[in-house]
PDB file of C-alpha atoms in Angstrom:
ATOM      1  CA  UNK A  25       7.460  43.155 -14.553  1.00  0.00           C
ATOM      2  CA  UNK A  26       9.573  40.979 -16.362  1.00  0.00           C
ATOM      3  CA  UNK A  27       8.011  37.798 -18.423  1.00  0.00           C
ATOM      4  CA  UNK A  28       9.259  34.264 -18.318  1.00  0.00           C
ATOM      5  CA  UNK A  29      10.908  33.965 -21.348  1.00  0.00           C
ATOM      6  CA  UNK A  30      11.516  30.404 -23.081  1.00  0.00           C
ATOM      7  CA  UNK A  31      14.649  29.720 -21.473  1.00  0.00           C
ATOM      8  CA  UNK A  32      13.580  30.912 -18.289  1.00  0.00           C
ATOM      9  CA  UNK A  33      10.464  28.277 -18.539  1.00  0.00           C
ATOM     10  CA  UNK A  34      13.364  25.838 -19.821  1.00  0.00           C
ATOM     11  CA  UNK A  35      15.813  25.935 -16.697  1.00  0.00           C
ATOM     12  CA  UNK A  36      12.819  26.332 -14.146  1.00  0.00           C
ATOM     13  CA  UNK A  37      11.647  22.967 -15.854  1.00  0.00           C
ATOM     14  CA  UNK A  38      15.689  21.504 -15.145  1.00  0.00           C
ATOM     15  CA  UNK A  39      14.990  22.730 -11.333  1.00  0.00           C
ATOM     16  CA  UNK A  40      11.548  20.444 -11.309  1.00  0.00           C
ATOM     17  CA  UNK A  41      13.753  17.422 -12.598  1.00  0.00           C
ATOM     18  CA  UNK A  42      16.185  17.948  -9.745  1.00  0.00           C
ATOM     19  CA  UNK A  43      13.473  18.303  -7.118  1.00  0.00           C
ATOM     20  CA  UNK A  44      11.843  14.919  -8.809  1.00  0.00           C
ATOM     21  CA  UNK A  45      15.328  13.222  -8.163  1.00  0.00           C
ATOM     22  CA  UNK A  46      15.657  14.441  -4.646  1.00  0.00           C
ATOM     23  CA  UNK A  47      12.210  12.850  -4.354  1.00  0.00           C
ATOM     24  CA  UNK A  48      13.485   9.284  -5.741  1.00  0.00           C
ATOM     25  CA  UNK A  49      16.543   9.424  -3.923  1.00  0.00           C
ATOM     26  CA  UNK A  50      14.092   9.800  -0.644  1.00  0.00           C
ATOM     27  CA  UNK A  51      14.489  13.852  -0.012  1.00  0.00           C
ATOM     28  CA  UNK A  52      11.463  16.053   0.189  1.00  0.00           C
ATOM     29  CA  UNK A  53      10.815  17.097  -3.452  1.00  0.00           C
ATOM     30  CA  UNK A  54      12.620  20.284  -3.876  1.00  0.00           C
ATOM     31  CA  UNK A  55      15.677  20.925  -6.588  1.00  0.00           C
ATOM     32  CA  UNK A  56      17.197  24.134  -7.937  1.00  0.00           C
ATOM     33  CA  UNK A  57      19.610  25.037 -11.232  1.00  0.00           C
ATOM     34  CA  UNK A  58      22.211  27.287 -10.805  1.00  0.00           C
ATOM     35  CA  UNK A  59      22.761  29.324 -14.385  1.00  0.00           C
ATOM     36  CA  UNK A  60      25.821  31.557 -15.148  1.00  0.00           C
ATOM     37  CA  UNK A  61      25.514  34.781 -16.984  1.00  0.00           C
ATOM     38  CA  UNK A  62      26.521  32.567 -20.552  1.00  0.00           C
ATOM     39  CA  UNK A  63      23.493  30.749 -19.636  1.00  0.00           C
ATOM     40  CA  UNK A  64      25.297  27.315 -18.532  1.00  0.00           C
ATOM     41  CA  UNK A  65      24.008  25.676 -15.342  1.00  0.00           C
ATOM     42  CA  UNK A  66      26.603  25.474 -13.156  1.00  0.00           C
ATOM     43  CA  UNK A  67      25.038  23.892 -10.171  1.00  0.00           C
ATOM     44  CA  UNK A  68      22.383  21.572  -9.740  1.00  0.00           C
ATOM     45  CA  UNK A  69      21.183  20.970  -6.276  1.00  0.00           C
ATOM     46  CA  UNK A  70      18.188  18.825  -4.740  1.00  0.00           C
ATOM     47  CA  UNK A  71      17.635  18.965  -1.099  1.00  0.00           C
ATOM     48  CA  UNK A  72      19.459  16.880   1.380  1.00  0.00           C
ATOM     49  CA  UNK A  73      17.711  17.262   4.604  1.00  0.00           C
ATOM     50  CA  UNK A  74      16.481  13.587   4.815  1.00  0.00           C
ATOM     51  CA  UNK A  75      19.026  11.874   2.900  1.00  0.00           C
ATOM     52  CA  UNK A  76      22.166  10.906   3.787  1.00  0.00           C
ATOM     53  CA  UNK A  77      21.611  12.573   7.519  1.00  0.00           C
ATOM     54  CA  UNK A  78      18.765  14.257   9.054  1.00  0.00           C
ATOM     55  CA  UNK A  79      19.492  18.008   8.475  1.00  0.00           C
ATOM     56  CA  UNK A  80      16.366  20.854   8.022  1.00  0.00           C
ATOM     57  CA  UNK A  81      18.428  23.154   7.255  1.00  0.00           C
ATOM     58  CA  UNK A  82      20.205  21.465   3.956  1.00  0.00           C
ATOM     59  CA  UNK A  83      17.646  22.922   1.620  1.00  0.00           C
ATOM     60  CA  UNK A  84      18.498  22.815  -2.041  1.00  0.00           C
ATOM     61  CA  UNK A  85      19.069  26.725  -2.184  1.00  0.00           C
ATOM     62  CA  UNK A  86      21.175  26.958   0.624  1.00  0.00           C
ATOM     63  CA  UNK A  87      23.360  24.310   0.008  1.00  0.00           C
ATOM     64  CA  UNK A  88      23.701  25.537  -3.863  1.00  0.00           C
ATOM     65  CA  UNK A  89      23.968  29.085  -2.550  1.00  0.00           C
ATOM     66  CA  UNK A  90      26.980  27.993  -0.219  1.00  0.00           C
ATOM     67  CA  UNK A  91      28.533  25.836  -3.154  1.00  0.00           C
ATOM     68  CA  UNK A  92      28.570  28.860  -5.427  1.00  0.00           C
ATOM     69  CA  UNK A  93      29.933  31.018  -2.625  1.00  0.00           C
ATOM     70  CA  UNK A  94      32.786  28.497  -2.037  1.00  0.00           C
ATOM     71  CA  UNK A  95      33.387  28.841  -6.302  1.00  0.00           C
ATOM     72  CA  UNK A  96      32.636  31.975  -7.585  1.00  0.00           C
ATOM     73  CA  UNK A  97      32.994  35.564  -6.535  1.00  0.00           C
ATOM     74  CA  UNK A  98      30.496  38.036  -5.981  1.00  0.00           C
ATOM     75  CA  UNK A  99      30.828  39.808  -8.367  1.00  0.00           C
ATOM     76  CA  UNK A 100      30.110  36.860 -11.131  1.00  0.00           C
ATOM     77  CA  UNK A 101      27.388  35.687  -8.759  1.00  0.00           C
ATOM     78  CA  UNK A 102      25.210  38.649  -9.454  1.00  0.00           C
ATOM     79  CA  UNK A 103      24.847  37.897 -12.486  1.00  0.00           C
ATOM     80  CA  UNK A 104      23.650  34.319 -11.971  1.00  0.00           C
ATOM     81  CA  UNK A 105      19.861  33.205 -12.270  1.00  0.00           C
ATOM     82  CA  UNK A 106      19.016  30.478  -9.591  1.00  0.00           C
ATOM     83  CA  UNK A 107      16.170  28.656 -10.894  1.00  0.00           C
ATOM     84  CA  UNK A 108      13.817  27.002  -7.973  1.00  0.00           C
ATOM     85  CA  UNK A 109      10.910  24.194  -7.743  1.00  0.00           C
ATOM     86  CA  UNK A 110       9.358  26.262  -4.937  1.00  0.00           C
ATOM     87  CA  UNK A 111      10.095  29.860  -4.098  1.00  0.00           C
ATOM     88  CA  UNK A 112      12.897  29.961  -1.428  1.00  0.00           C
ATOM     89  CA  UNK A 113      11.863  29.988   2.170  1.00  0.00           C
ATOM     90  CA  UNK A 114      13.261  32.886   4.311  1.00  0.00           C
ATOM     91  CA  UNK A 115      16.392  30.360   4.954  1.00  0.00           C
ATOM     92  CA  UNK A 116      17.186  30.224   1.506  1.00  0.00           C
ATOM     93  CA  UNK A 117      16.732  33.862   0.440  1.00  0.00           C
ATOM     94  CA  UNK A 118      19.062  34.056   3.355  1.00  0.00           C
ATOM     95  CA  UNK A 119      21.496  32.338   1.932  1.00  0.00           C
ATOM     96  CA  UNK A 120      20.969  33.539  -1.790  1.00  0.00           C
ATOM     97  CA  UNK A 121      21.221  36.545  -0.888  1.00  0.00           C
ATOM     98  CA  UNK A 122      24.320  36.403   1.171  1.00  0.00           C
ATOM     99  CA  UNK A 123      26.097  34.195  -1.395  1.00  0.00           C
ATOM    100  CA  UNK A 124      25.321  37.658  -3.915  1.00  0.00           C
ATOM    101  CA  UNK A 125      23.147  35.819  -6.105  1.00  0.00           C
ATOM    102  CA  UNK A 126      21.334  38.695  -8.218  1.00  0.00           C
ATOM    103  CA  UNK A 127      18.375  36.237  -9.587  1.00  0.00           C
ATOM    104  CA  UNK A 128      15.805  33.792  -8.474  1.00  0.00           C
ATOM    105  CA  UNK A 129      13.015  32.300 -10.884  1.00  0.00           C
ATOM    106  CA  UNK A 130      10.723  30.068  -9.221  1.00  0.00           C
ATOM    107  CA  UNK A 131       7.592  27.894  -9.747  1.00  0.00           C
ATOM    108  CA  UNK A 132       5.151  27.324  -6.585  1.00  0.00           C
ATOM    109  CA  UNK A 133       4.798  30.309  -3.534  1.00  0.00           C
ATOM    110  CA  UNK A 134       5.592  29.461  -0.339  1.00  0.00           C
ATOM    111  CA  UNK A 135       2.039  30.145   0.461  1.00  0.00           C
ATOM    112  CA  UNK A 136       0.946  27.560  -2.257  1.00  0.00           C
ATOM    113  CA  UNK A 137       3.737  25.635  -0.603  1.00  0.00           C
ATOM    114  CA  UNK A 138       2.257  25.588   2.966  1.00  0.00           C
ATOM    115  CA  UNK A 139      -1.225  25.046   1.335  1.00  0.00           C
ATOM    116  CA  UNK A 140      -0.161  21.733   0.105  1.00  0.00           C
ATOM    117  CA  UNK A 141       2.044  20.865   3.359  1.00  0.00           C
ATOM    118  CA  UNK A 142      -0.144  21.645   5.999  1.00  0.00           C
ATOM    119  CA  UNK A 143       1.199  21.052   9.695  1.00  0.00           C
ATOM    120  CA  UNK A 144       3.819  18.313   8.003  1.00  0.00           C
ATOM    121  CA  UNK A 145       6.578  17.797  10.488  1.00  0.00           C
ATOM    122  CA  UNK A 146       9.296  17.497   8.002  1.00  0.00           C
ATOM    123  CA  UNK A 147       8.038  20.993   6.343  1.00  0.00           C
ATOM    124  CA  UNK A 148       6.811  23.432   8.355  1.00  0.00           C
ATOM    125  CA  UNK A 149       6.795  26.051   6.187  1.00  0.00           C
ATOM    126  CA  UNK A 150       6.706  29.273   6.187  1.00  0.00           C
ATOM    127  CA  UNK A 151       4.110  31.841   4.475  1.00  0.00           C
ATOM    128  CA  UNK A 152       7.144  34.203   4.487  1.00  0.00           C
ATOM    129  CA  UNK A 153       7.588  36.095   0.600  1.00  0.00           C
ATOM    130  CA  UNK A 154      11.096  35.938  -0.661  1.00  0.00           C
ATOM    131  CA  UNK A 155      10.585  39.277  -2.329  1.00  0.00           C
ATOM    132  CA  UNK A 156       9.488  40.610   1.425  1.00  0.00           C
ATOM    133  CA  UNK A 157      13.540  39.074   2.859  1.00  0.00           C
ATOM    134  CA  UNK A 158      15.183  40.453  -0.236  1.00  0.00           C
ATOM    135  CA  UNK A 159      13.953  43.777   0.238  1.00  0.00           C
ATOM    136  CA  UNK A 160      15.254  44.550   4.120  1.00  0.00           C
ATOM    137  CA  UNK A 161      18.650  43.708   2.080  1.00  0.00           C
ATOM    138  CA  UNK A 162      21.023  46.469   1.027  1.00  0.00           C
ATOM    139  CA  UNK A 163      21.340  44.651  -2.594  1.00  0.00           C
ATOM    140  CA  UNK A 164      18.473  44.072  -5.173  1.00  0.00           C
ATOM    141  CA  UNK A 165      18.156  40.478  -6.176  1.00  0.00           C
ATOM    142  CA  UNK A 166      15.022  40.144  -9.468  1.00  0.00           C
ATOM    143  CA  UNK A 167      12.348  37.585  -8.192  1.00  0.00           C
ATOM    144  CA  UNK A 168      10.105  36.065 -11.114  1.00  0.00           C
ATOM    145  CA  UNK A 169       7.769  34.060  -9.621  1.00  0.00           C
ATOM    146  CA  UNK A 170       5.712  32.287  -9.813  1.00  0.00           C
ATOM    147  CA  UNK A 171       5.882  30.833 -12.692  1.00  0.00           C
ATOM    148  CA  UNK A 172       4.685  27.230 -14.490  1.00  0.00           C
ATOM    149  CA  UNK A 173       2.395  27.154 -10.861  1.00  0.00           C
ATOM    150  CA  UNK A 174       0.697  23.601 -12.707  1.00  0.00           C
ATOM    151  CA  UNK A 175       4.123  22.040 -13.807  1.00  0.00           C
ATOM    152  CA  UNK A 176       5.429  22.817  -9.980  1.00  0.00           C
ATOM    153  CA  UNK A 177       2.809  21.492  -8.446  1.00  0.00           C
ATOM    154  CA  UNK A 178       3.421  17.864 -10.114  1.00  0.00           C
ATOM    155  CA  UNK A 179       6.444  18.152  -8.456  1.00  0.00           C
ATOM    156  CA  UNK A 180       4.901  17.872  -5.004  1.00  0.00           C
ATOM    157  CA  UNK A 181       1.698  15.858  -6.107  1.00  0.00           C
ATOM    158  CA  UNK A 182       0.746  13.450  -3.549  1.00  0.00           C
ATOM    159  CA  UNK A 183       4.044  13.787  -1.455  1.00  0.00           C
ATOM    160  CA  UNK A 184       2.155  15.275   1.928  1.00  0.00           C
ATOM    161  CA  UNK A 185      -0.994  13.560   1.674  1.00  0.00           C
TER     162      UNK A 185
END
């Protein structure tokens, strides 16, 4: 399994900051980073689905994930690293994974994720793996998750209670 190096723990950390901006700008507190295979974040991408209209399915990963379709071609996208505040929800690994995005690094599990939610209304998450969507795919994409679990859930402290 691979290990989080420093500038993995670096960009996962950018992801937190954009998930803490989609938080002040009234969004529920989720943010991803975008990183090309030079290591330069290409996107950045905090979630939308309150803010400016009402739509669940504007997650941070799949609007990023359909930004860098509209941009970059597969074959450059599977060699990008999409850094998340919380591990993508089946939506989102969707998405990633039809964009041809070949890596996710993420902080807090969907399971932690639901933990923390509950029966919230504006999250009903799932308990759904991103490793489990991934693999019914006919392309790999790495998962390293998760990862900086305490940093992540600062991210999210307080915001369903």
């Amino acid at each position: 399994m691979t290990e989080l190096s420093e500038t993995d723990a670096r960009l996962l950390r950018a992801a937190f900051q954009v998930a803490i901006r989609a938080r002040e700008e009234g969004n529920l507190p989720f943010g991803c980073v975008l990183v090309d295979d030079a290591g330069n974040v290409v996107i950045e991408q905090g979630n939308l689905g309150l803010v400016p209209v009402r739509d669940a399915t504007a997650h941070a990963e799949t609007v990023a994930a359909g930004r860098a379709a509209r941009r970059y071609e597969p074959s450059e996208l599977e060699h990008f690293t999409l850094y998340v505040s919380a591990e993508p929800c089946a939506m989102c690994a969707g998405a990633v994974y039809w964009a041809g995005i070949g890596r996710v690094v993420f902080g807090l599990t969907e399971r932690d994720l639901k933990g923390l939610t509950g029966n919230h209304p504006d999250n009903p998450t799932m308990d759904l793996p991103c490793r489990e969507v991934f693999a019914c795919g006919q392309r790999s994409v790495e998962v390293l998750g998760p990862e900086l679990v305490d940093e992540a859930l600062r991210v999210f402290d307080g915001y369903w209670n």
